[in-house]
Amino acid sequence: EPEVTQTPSHQVTQMGQEVILRCVPISNHLYFYWYRQILGQKVEFLVSFYNNEISEKSEIFDDQFSVERPDGSNFTLKIRSTKLEDSAMYFCASSESDEQFFGPGTRLTVL
Amino acid sequence: QKEVEQNSGPLSVPEGAIASLNCTYSDRGSQSFFWYRQYSGKSPELIMSIYSNGDKEDGRFTAQLNKASQYVSLLIRDSQPSDSATYLCAVNTGGYQKVTFGIGTKLQVIP
């Protein structure tokens, strides 16, 4: 069964450093998403991406964040200058319509 | 702010009983509703989607939607210890762009 994959599974970085989280969505899906979940809190929407552009973003998704689909398979989330409060699980999801399927997540730890 | 409300629990039910999980949402324009299951440390896993008023059954799971009351529920029949997880209610508004999650209800099935 096709699934969303994410790398790395765990990323540790120093405050102020740039990180890139990678995702490979399900191959026939056209809509891509990033969510984050701070420990013990809700899953929070960050951004949706369709037809090579951002279709919607939340107030969390400020200028420090960017997304890209650099080729036909990968979908990336870049955080330019990480803060302590960026420590969270980051989930990528993809959908063919409105049912979204999540990847296993990347645990980001900012020290 | 579009909200999705759930009781965080824990909800404890004996093995073999029916577990009833509830969710309310604030946006009357919402059209698509989802239940996800999240095991500790894992990503959300889609269980069911529901779009119209009434019941939708899939195996041991039944989703119920009442748009007039802005209420969604999930019933799990013959609950098993393996059903012990956090159940996330999610609501989609404005096409495929964004899903808002509730905090989730932690279900404990007691053997």
Coordinates of N, CA and C in Angstrom, one line a residue:
Chain A
E1 N 0.8 -1.2 0.0 CA 0.0 0.0 0.0 C 0.9 1.2 0.0
P2 N 0.6 2.2 -0.9 CA 1.5 3.4 -1.0 C 1.4 4.2 0.3
E3 N 2.5 4.8 0.7 CA 2.5 5.6 1.9 C 3.4 6.8 1.7
V4 N 3.1 7.8 2.6 CA 4.0 9.0 2.7 C 5.2 8.7 3.5
T5 N 6.4 9.1 3.0 CA 7.6 8.8 3.7 C 8.2 10.2 4.1
Q6 N 9.0 10.2 5.2 CA 9.6 11.4 5.7 C 11.0 11.1 6.1
T7 N 11.9 12.0 5.9 CA 13.3 11.9 6.4 C 13.8 13.3 6.8
P8 N 14.6 13.3 7.9 CA 15.0 12.2 8.7 C 13.9 11.9 9.7
S9 N 14.0 10.9 10.5 CA 13.0 10.6 11.5 C 13.2 11.5 12.7
H10 N 14.5 11.9 13.0 CA 14.8 12.8 14.1 C 15.9 13.7 13.6
Q11 N 15.7 15.0 13.9 CA 16.7 16.0 13.5 C 17.0 16.9 14.8
V12 N 18.2 16.9 15.1 CA 18.7 17.8 16.2 C 19.5 18.9 15.6
T13 N 19.1 20.2 16.1 CA 19.8 21.3 15.5 C 20.1 22.4 16.6
Q14 N 20.9 23.3 16.3 CA 21.2 24.4 17.2 C 20.3 25.5 16.8
M15 N 19.9 26.3 17.8 CA 19.1 27.5 17.6 C 19.7 28.4 16.6
G16 N 19.0 28.9 15.7 CA 19.5 29.8 14.6 C 19.9 29.1 13.4
Q17 N 20.0 27.8 13.4 CA 20.4 27.0 12.2 C 19.2 26.8 11.3
E18 N 19.5 26.5 10.1 CA 18.5 26.2 9.1 C 18.3 24.7 9.0
V19 N 17.1 24.2 8.9 CA 16.8 22.8 8.7 C 15.9 22.6 7.5
I20 N 16.1 21.5 6.9 CA 15.2 21.1 5.8 C 14.6 19.7 6.1
L21 N 13.3 19.6 6.2 CA 12.6 18.4 6.4 C 12.1 17.9 5.1
R22 N 12.2 16.6 4.8 CA 11.9 16.1 3.5 C 10.7 15.1 3.6
C23 N 10.0 15.1 2.5 CA 8.8 14.2 2.4 C 8.7 13.7 1.0
V24 N 8.3 12.5 0.9 CA 7.9 11.9 -0.4 C 6.4 11.6 -0.3
P25 N 5.5 12.4 -1.0 CA 4.1 12.1 -0.9 C 3.7 10.9 -1.7
I26 N 2.5 10.4 -1.5 CA 2.0 9.3 -2.3 C 2.0 9.7 -3.8
S27 N 2.4 8.8 -4.7 CA 2.8 9.3 -6.0 C 1.6 9.9 -6.9
N28 N 0.4 9.5 -6.7 CA -0.7 10.1 -7.6 C -1.4 11.2 -6.8
H29 N -0.9 11.6 -5.7 CA -1.6 12.7 -5.0 C -1.1 14.0 -5.5
L30 N -2.0 15.0 -5.4 CA -1.8 16.3 -6.0 C -1.7 17.4 -4.9
Y31 N -2.2 17.1 -3.7 CA -2.2 18.1 -2.6 C -1.2 17.6 -1.5
F32 N -0.5 18.6 -1.1 CA 0.6 18.3 -0.1 C 0.4 19.3 1.1
Y33 N 0.8 18.8 2.3 CA 0.6 19.6 3.5 C 1.7 19.4 4.4
W34 N 1.9 20.4 5.3 CA 2.8 20.2 6.5 C 2.0 20.6 7.7
Y35 N 2.1 19.8 8.7 CA 1.5 20.0 10.0 C 2.6 19.9 11.1
R36 N 2.4 20.5 12.3 CA 3.3 20.2 13.4 C 2.5 19.9 14.6
Q37 N 3.1 19.2 15.5 CA 2.5 18.8 16.8 C 3.5 19.0 17.9
I38 N 3.4 20.0 18.7 CA 4.2 20.1 19.9 C 3.7 19.1 20.9
L39 N 4.7 18.6 21.6 CA 4.4 17.5 22.6 C 3.2 17.8 23.4
G40 N 2.2 16.9 23.4 CA 1.0 17.1 24.2 C 0.0 18.0 23.7
Q41 N 0.2 18.6 22.5 CA -0.7 19.6 22.0 C -1.4 19.1 20.7
K42 N -2.2 19.9 20.1 CA -2.9 19.6 18.9 C -2.0 19.4 17.7
V43 N -2.5 18.7 16.8 CA -1.9 18.7 15.4 C -2.3 20.1 14.8
E44 N -1.3 20.8 14.3 CA -1.6 22.2 13.8 C -1.2 22.3 12.3
F45 N -2.1 22.8 11.6 CA -1.9 23.0 10.2 C -0.8 24.1 10.0
L46 N 0.1 23.9 9.0 CA 1.1 24.9 8.7 C 0.8 25.4 7.3
V47 N 0.7 24.5 6.3 CA 0.6 25.0 4.9 C 0.1 23.9 4.0
S48 N -0.6 24.3 3.0 CA -1.0 23.4 1.9 C -0.4 23.8 0.6
F49 N -0.2 22.9 -0.3 CA 0.5 23.1 -1.5 C -0.1 22.4 -2.7
Y50 N -0.4 23.1 -3.7 CA -1.1 22.5 -4.9 C -0.6 23.2 -6.1
N51 N -0.4 22.4 -7.1 CA 0.0 22.9 -8.5 C 1.2 23.9 -8.3
N52 N 2.2 23.4 -7.5 CA 3.4 24.2 -7.4 C 3.3 25.5 -6.7
E53 N 2.3 25.7 -5.9 CA 2.2 26.9 -5.1 C 1.5 26.7 -3.8
I54 N 1.7 27.6 -2.9 CA 1.0 27.5 -1.6 C -0.5 27.9 -1.8
S55 N -1.4 27.0 -1.4 CA -2.8 27.3 -1.5 C -3.4 27.9 -0.2
E56 N -2.8 27.5 0.9 CA -3.2 28.2 2.1 C -2.1 28.0 3.2
K57 N -2.0 28.9 4.1 CA -1.0 28.8 5.2 C -1.6 29.4 6.4
S58 N -1.1 28.9 7.6 CA -1.6 29.4 8.8 C -0.7 30.5 9.3
E59 N -1.2 31.1 10.4 CA -0.4 32.2 11.0 C 0.9 31.8 11.6
I60 N 1.1 30.5 11.8 CA 2.3 29.9 12.3 C 3.4 30.0 11.1
F61 N 2.9 29.8 9.9 CA 3.8 29.7 8.8 C 4.3 31.1 8.4
D62 N 5.3 31.7 9.1 CA 5.7 33.0 8.8 C 6.9 33.0 7.9
D63 N 7.6 34.1 7.8 CA 8.7 34.2 6.8 C 9.9 33.2 7.1
Q64 N 9.9 32.7 8.3 CA 11.0 31.7 8.6 C 10.8 30.3 7.9
F65 N 9.5 30.1 7.4 CA 9.2 28.9 6.8 C 9.1 29.0 5.3
S66 N 9.4 28.0 4.6 CA 9.2 27.9 3.2 C 9.0 26.5 2.8
V67 N 8.3 26.3 1.7 CA 8.1 24.9 1.2 C 8.5 24.9 -0.3
E68 N 8.8 23.7 -0.8 CA 9.3 23.6 -2.1 C 9.0 22.2 -2.6
R69 N 8.7 22.1 -3.9 CA 8.7 20.7 -4.5 C 9.8 20.7 -5.6
P70 N 11.0 20.4 -5.2 CA 12.2 20.6 -6.0 C 12.2 19.6 -7.2
D71 N 11.4 18.5 -7.1 CA 11.4 17.6 -8.3 C 10.1 16.9 -8.3
G72 N 9.9 15.9 -9.0 CA 8.6 15.2 -9.2 C 8.2 14.4 -8.0
S73 N 9.1 14.2 -7.0 CA 8.7 13.3 -5.9 C 8.8 13.9 -4.5
N74 N 9.8 14.8 -4.3 CA 10.0 15.4 -3.0 C 9.2 16.6 -2.7
F75 N 8.9 16.8 -1.4 CA 8.2 18.0 -0.9 C 9.0 18.4 0.4
T76 N 9.5 19.6 0.4 CA 10.3 20.0 1.6 C 9.8 21.1 2.3
L77 N 10.1 21.1 3.6 CA 9.8 22.2 4.5 C 11.1 22.8 5.0
K78 N 11.4 24.0 4.8 CA 12.6 24.7 5.3 C 12.3 25.6 6.4
I79 N 13.0 25.5 7.5 CA 12.9 26.5 8.6 C 14.3 27.3 8.6
R80 N 14.3 28.6 8.3 CA 15.5 29.3 8.1 C 16.4 29.5 9.3
S81 N 15.8 29.9 10.4 CA 16.5 30.2 11.6 C 15.7 29.6 12.8
T82 N 16.1 28.4 13.1 CA 15.2 27.7 14.1 C 15.3 28.4 15.5
K83 N 14.1 28.3 16.1 CA 14.0 28.8 17.5 C 13.7 27.6 18.4
L84 N 13.8 27.8 19.7 CA 13.6 26.7 20.7 C 12.1 26.2 20.5
E85 N 11.2 27.1 20.3 CA 9.8 26.8 20.2 C 9.4 26.1 18.9
D86 N 10.3 25.9 18.0 CA 10.1 25.1 16.8 C 10.2 23.6 17.1
S87 N 10.7 23.3 18.2 CA 10.8 21.9 18.6 C 9.4 21.2 18.6
A88 N 9.3 20.2 17.8 CA 7.9 19.6 17.6 C 8.1 18.4 16.7
M89 N 7.0 17.6 16.5 CA 6.9 16.7 15.4 C 6.3 17.4 14.2
Y90 N 7.0 17.2 13.1 CA 6.5 17.7 11.8 C 6.0 16.6 10.9
F91 N 4.7 16.7 10.6 CA 4.1 15.7 9.7 C 3.9 16.3 8.3
C92 N 4.2 15.5 7.4 CA 3.8 15.7 6.0 C 2.6 14.9 5.7
A93 N 1.7 15.4 4.9 CA 0.5 14.7 4.4 C 0.3 14.9 3.0
S94 N -0.4 14.0 2.3 CA -0.8 14.2 1.0 C -2.2 13.7 0.7
S95 N -2.8 14.2 -0.3 CA -4.2 13.7 -0.6 C -4.5 13.8 -2.1
E96 N -5.4 13.0 -2.5 CA -5.9 13.0 -3.9 C -7.1 13.9 -3.9
S97 N -7.9 13.8 -2.9 CA -9.0 14.7 -2.7 C -8.9 15.3 -1.4
D98 N -9.9 15.1 -0.5 CA -9.8 15.7 0.8 C -9.4 14.8 1.9
E99 N -9.2 13.5 1.7 CA -8.7 12.6 2.7 C -7.2 12.6 2.7
Q100 N -6.7 13.1 3.8 CA -5.2 13.3 3.9 C -4.6 12.1 4.6
F101 N -3.5 11.7 4.1 CA -2.7 10.6 4.6 C -1.3 11.1 5.1
F102 N -1.0 10.8 6.3 CA 0.1 11.3 7.0 C 1.3 10.4 6.9
G103 N 2.5 11.1 6.8 CA 3.7 10.4 7.0 C 4.1 10.1 8.4
P104 N 5.2 9.4 8.7 CA 5.5 9.0 10.1 C 6.0 10.2 10.9
G105 N 6.4 11.3 10.3 CA 6.8 12.5 11.0 C 8.3 12.6 11.2
T106 N 8.8 13.8 11.4 CA 10.2 14.1 11.8 C 10.1 14.8 13.1
R107 N 10.9 14.2 14.1 CA 11.0 14.9 15.4 C 12.1 15.9 15.3
L108 N 11.8 17.2 15.4 CA 12.8 18.3 15.4 C 13.0 18.7 16.8
T109 N 14.3 18.7 17.2 CA 14.7 19.2 18.5 C 15.7 20.3 18.3
V110 N 15.3 21.5 18.8 CA 16.2 22.7 18.7 C 16.8 22.9 20.1
L111 N 18.1 22.9 20.1 CA 18.9 23.1 21.3 C 19.4 24.5 21.5
Chain B
Q1 N -11.7 32.5 14.6 CA -10.9 31.2 14.8 C -11.9 30.0 14.7
K2 N -11.6 29.1 13.7 CA -12.4 28.0 13.6 C -11.9 26.9 14.5
E3 N -12.8 26.5 15.4 CA -12.4 25.5 16.5 C -13.0 24.2 16.3
V4 N -12.3 23.2 16.8 CA -12.8 21.8 16.9 C -12.6 21.4 18.3
E5 N -13.6 21.0 19.0 CA -13.6 20.8 20.5 C -13.8 19.3 20.7
Q6 N -12.9 18.8 21.6 CA -13.1 17.4 22.1 C -12.7 17.3 23.5
N7 N -13.3 16.4 24.2 CA -12.9 16.1 25.6 C -11.6 15.3 25.5
S8 N -10.6 15.8 26.2 CA -9.3 15.1 26.1 C -9.2 13.7 26.8
G9 N -10.2 13.5 27.7 CA -10.3 12.2 28.4 C -9.3 12.1 29.6
P10 N -8.8 10.9 30.0 CA -9.1 9.7 29.2 C -10.5 9.1 29.4
L11 N -10.9 8.4 28.3 CA -12.2 7.7 28.4 C -11.8 6.2 28.5
S12 N -12.2 5.6 29.6 CA -11.9 4.2 29.9 C -13.2 3.4 29.7
V13 N -13.0 2.3 28.9 CA -14.1 1.4 28.6 C -13.6 0.0 28.8
P14 N -14.4 -0.9 29.2 CA -14.0 -2.3 29.3 C -14.0 -3.0 27.9
E15 N -13.1 -3.9 27.8 CA -13.0 -4.7 26.6 C -14.4 -5.2 26.2
G16 N -14.7 -5.1 24.9 CA -16.0 -5.6 24.4 C -17.1 -4.5 24.5
A17 N -16.9 -3.4 25.1 CA -18.0 -2.4 25.2 C -17.9 -1.5 24.0
I18 N -18.9 -0.6 24.0 CA -18.9 0.5 22.9 C -18.3 1.7 23.5
A19 N -17.3 2.2 22.7 CA -16.7 3.5 23.1 C -17.4 4.6 22.2
S20 N -17.7 5.7 22.9 CA -18.4 6.8 22.2 C -17.5 8.1 22.3
L21 N -17.1 8.6 21.2 CA -16.2 9.7 21.2 C -16.9 10.9 20.5
N22 N -16.8 12.1 21.1 CA -17.6 13.2 20.6 C -16.8 14.4 20.2
C23 N -17.3 15.2 19.3 CA -16.6 16.3 18.8 C -17.6 17.4 18.4
T24 N -17.3 18.7 18.7 CA -18.1 19.7 18.1 C -17.2 20.7 17.4
Y25 N -17.8 21.4 16.4 CA -17.0 22.3 15.6 C -17.7 23.6 15.5
S26 N -17.0 24.7 15.2 CA -17.6 26.0 15.2 C -18.0 26.5 13.9
D27 N -17.4 26.1 12.8 CA -17.6 26.6 11.5 C -18.8 26.0 10.8
R28 N -19.9 26.7 10.7 CA -21.1 26.1 10.0 C -20.9 25.7 8.6
G29 N -19.9 26.3 7.9 CA -19.6 26.0 6.5 C -18.8 24.8 6.3
S30 N -18.4 24.1 7.4 CA -17.6 22.9 7.2 C -18.4 21.8 6.5
Q31 N -17.6 21.1 5.6 CA -18.3 20.1 4.7 C -17.8 18.7 4.9
S32 N -16.5 18.6 5.4 CA -15.9 17.3 5.4 C -15.4 17.1 6.8
F33 N -15.6 15.9 7.3 CA -15.2 15.6 8.7 C -14.5 14.2 8.8
F34 N -13.5 14.2 9.6 CA -12.6 13.0 9.6 C -12.3 12.6 11.1
W35 N -12.2 11.3 11.2 CA -11.6 10.7 12.5 C -10.3 10.1 12.2
Y36 N -9.3 10.5 13.0 CA -8.0 9.9 12.9 C -7.7 9.2 14.2
R37 N -6.9 8.2 14.2 CA -6.4 7.5 15.3 C -4.9 7.8 15.4
Q38 N -4.4 8.1 16.6 CA -3.0 8.4 16.8 C -2.5 7.6 18.0
Y39 N -1.6 6.6 17.8 CA -1.0 5.9 18.9 C 0.2 6.8 19.4
S40 N 0.5 6.6 20.6 CA 1.5 7.5 21.2 C 2.8 7.4 20.4
G41 N 3.3 8.6 20.1 CA 4.6 8.7 19.4 C 4.5 8.4 17.9
K42 N 3.3 8.2 17.4 CA 3.1 7.9 16.0 C 2.3 9.0 15.3
S43 N 2.1 8.9 14.0 CA 1.4 9.9 13.2 C -0.1 9.6 13.2
P44 N -0.9 10.6 12.9 CA -2.4 10.3 12.7 C -2.6 9.4 11.6
E45 N -3.6 8.4 11.8 CA -4.0 7.4 10.8 C -5.5 7.6 10.5
L46 N -5.8 7.8 9.3 CA -7.2 8.1 8.9 C -8.1 6.8 9.2
I47 N -9.1 7.0 10.0 CA -10.1 5.9 10.2 C -11.3 6.0 9.3
M48 N -11.9 7.2 9.3 CA -13.1 7.4 8.5 C -13.3 8.9 8.2
S49 N -14.0 9.0 7.1 CA -14.5 10.4 6.7 C -16.0 10.3 6.6
I50 N -16.6 11.5 6.8 CA -18.1 11.6 6.7 C -18.4 12.9 6.2
Y51 N -19.4 13.0 5.3 CA -19.7 14.2 4.6 C -21.2 14.7 4.8
S52 N -22.1 13.7 5.0 CA -23.5 14.1 5.1 C -24.1 13.6 6.4
N53 N -25.2 14.3 6.8 CA -25.8 13.9 8.0 C -26.2 12.5 8.1
G54 N -26.1 11.9 9.3 CA -26.5 10.6 9.5 C -25.3 9.7 10.0
D55 N -25.4 8.4 9.8 CA -24.4 7.5 10.2 C -23.7 6.9 9.0
K56 N -22.4 6.6 9.2 CA -21.6 5.9 8.3 C -20.8 4.8 9.0
E57 N -21.0 3.6 8.5 CA -20.4 2.4 9.2 C -19.2 1.8 8.4
D58 N -18.2 1.4 9.1 CA -17.1 0.7 8.5 C -16.5 -0.3 9.5
G59 N -16.9 -1.5 9.4 CA -16.5 -2.5 10.4 C -17.0 -2.2 11.8
R60 N -16.1 -2.1 12.7 CA -16.6 -1.8 14.1 C -16.7 -0.3 14.4
F61 N -16.5 0.5 13.4 CA -16.5 1.9 13.5 C -17.8 2.5 12.9
T62 N -18.5 3.4 13.6 CA -19.6 4.2 13.0 C -19.3 5.6 13.3
A63 N -19.3 6.4 12.3 CA -19.2 7.9 12.4 C -20.7 8.4 12.3
Q64 N -20.9 9.5 13.1 CA -22.2 10.1 13.0 C -22.0 11.6 12.9
L65 N -22.8 12.2 12.0 CA -22.7 13.6 11.8 C -24.1 14.3 11.9
N66 N -24.1 15.4 12.6 CA -25.3 16.3 12.7 C -24.9 17.7 12.5
K67 N -25.1 18.2 11.3 CA -24.6 19.5 10.9 C -25.4 20.6 11.6
A68 N -26.6 20.4 11.9 CA -27.4 21.4 12.5 C -26.9 21.6 13.9
S69 N -26.5 20.6 14.6 CA -25.9 20.7 16.0 C -24.4 20.9 15.9
Q70 N -23.8 20.8 14.8 CA -22.3 21.0 14.6 C -21.6 19.9 15.5
Y71 N -22.0 18.7 15.3 CA -21.6 17.6 16.1 C -21.2 16.4 15.3
V72 N -20.1 15.8 15.7 CA -19.6 14.6 15.0 C -19.2 13.6 16.1
S73 N -19.5 12.4 15.9 CA -19.2 11.4 16.9 C -18.6 10.1 16.2
L74 N -17.9 9.3 17.0 CA -17.4 8.1 16.5 C -17.7 7.0 17.6
L75 N -18.3 6.0 17.1 CA -18.6 4.8 18.0 C -17.7 3.7 17.6
I76 N -17.1 3.0 18.6 CA -16.3 1.9 18.4 C -17.0 0.7 19.1
R77 N -17.5 -0.2 18.3 CA -18.1 -1.4 18.9 C -17.1 -2.5 19.3
D78 N -17.4 -3.3 20.2 CA -16.6 -4.4 20.6 C -15.1 -3.9 20.8
S79 N -15.0 -2.9 21.7 CA -13.7 -2.3 21.8 C -12.6 -3.3 22.3
Q80 N -11.4 -3.2 21.7 CA -10.3 -4.1 22.0 C -9.2 -3.3 22.6
P81 N -8.3 -3.9 23.4 CA -7.2 -3.2 24.0 C -6.3 -2.5 22.9
S82 N -6.3 -3.1 21.7 CA -5.5 -2.5 20.6 C -6.2 -1.2 20.1
D83 N -7.4 -0.9 20.5 CA -8.0 0.4 20.2 C -7.6 1.5 21.1
S84 N -6.8 1.2 22.1 CA -6.3 2.2 23.0 C -5.4 3.2 22.3
A85 N -5.8 4.4 22.2 CA -5.1 5.4 21.4 C -5.8 6.7 21.6
T86 N -5.3 7.8 21.0 CA -5.9 9.1 21.0 C -6.7 9.2 19.7
Y87 N -7.9 9.6 19.7 CA -8.8 9.7 18.6 C -9.0 11.2 18.3
L88 N -8.6 11.6 17.1 CA -8.6 13.0 16.7 C -9.7 13.3 15.7
C89 N -10.5 14.3 16.1 CA -11.6 14.7 15.2 C -10.9 15.8 14.3
A90 N -11.2 15.8 13.0 CA -10.7 16.8 12.1 C -11.7 17.3 11.2
V91 N -11.7 18.6 10.9 CA -12.8 19.3 10.1 C -12.1 20.0 9.0
N92 N -12.6 19.9 7.8 CA -12.1 20.6 6.7 C -13.0 21.7 6.2
T93 N -12.5 22.8 6.0 CA -13.3 23.9 5.4 C -12.5 24.4 4.2
G94 N -13.3 25.0 3.3 CA -12.7 25.7 2.1 C -11.9 24.7 1.2
G95 N -12.5 23.7 0.7 CA -11.9 22.8 -0.2 C -10.9 21.9 0.4
Y96 N -9.8 21.6 -0.2 CA -8.8 20.6 0.3 C -7.7 21.3 1.0
Q97 N -7.8 22.6 1.2 CA -6.6 23.3 1.7 C -6.2 23.0 3.2
K98 N -7.2 22.9 4.0 CA -6.8 23.0 5.4 C -7.7 22.1 6.3
V99 N -7.1 21.4 7.2 CA -7.9 20.6 8.2 C -7.5 21.1 9.6
T100 N -8.5 21.3 10.4 CA -8.3 21.7 11.7 C -8.6 20.6 12.6
F101 N -7.7 20.3 13.5 CA -7.8 19.1 14.4 C -8.3 19.6 15.8
G102 N -9.0 18.7 16.5 CA -9.2 18.8 17.9 C -8.0 18.3 18.7
I103 N -8.1 18.5 20.0 CA -7.0 18.0 20.8 C -6.9 16.5 20.9
G104 N -8.0 15.8 20.6 CA -8.0 14.4 20.6 C -8.5 13.9 22.0
T105 N -9.2 12.7 21.9 CA -9.7 12.0 23.1 C -8.9 10.8 23.3
K106 N -8.3 10.7 24.5 CA -7.5 9.5 24.8 C -8.4 8.4 25.2
L107 N -8.4 7.3 24.5 CA -9.3 6.1 24.8 C -8.4 5.0 25.4
Q108 N -8.9 4.5 26.6 CA -8.2 3.3 27.2 C -9.2 2.2 27.3
V109 N -8.9 1.1 26.6 CA -9.7 -0.1 26.7 C -9.1 -1.1 27.7
I110 N -9.9 -1.3 28.7 CA -9.4 -2.1 29.8 C -9.7 -3.6 29.6
P111 N -8.7 -4.5 29.6 CA -8.9 -5.9 29.3 C -9.7 -6.6 30.5

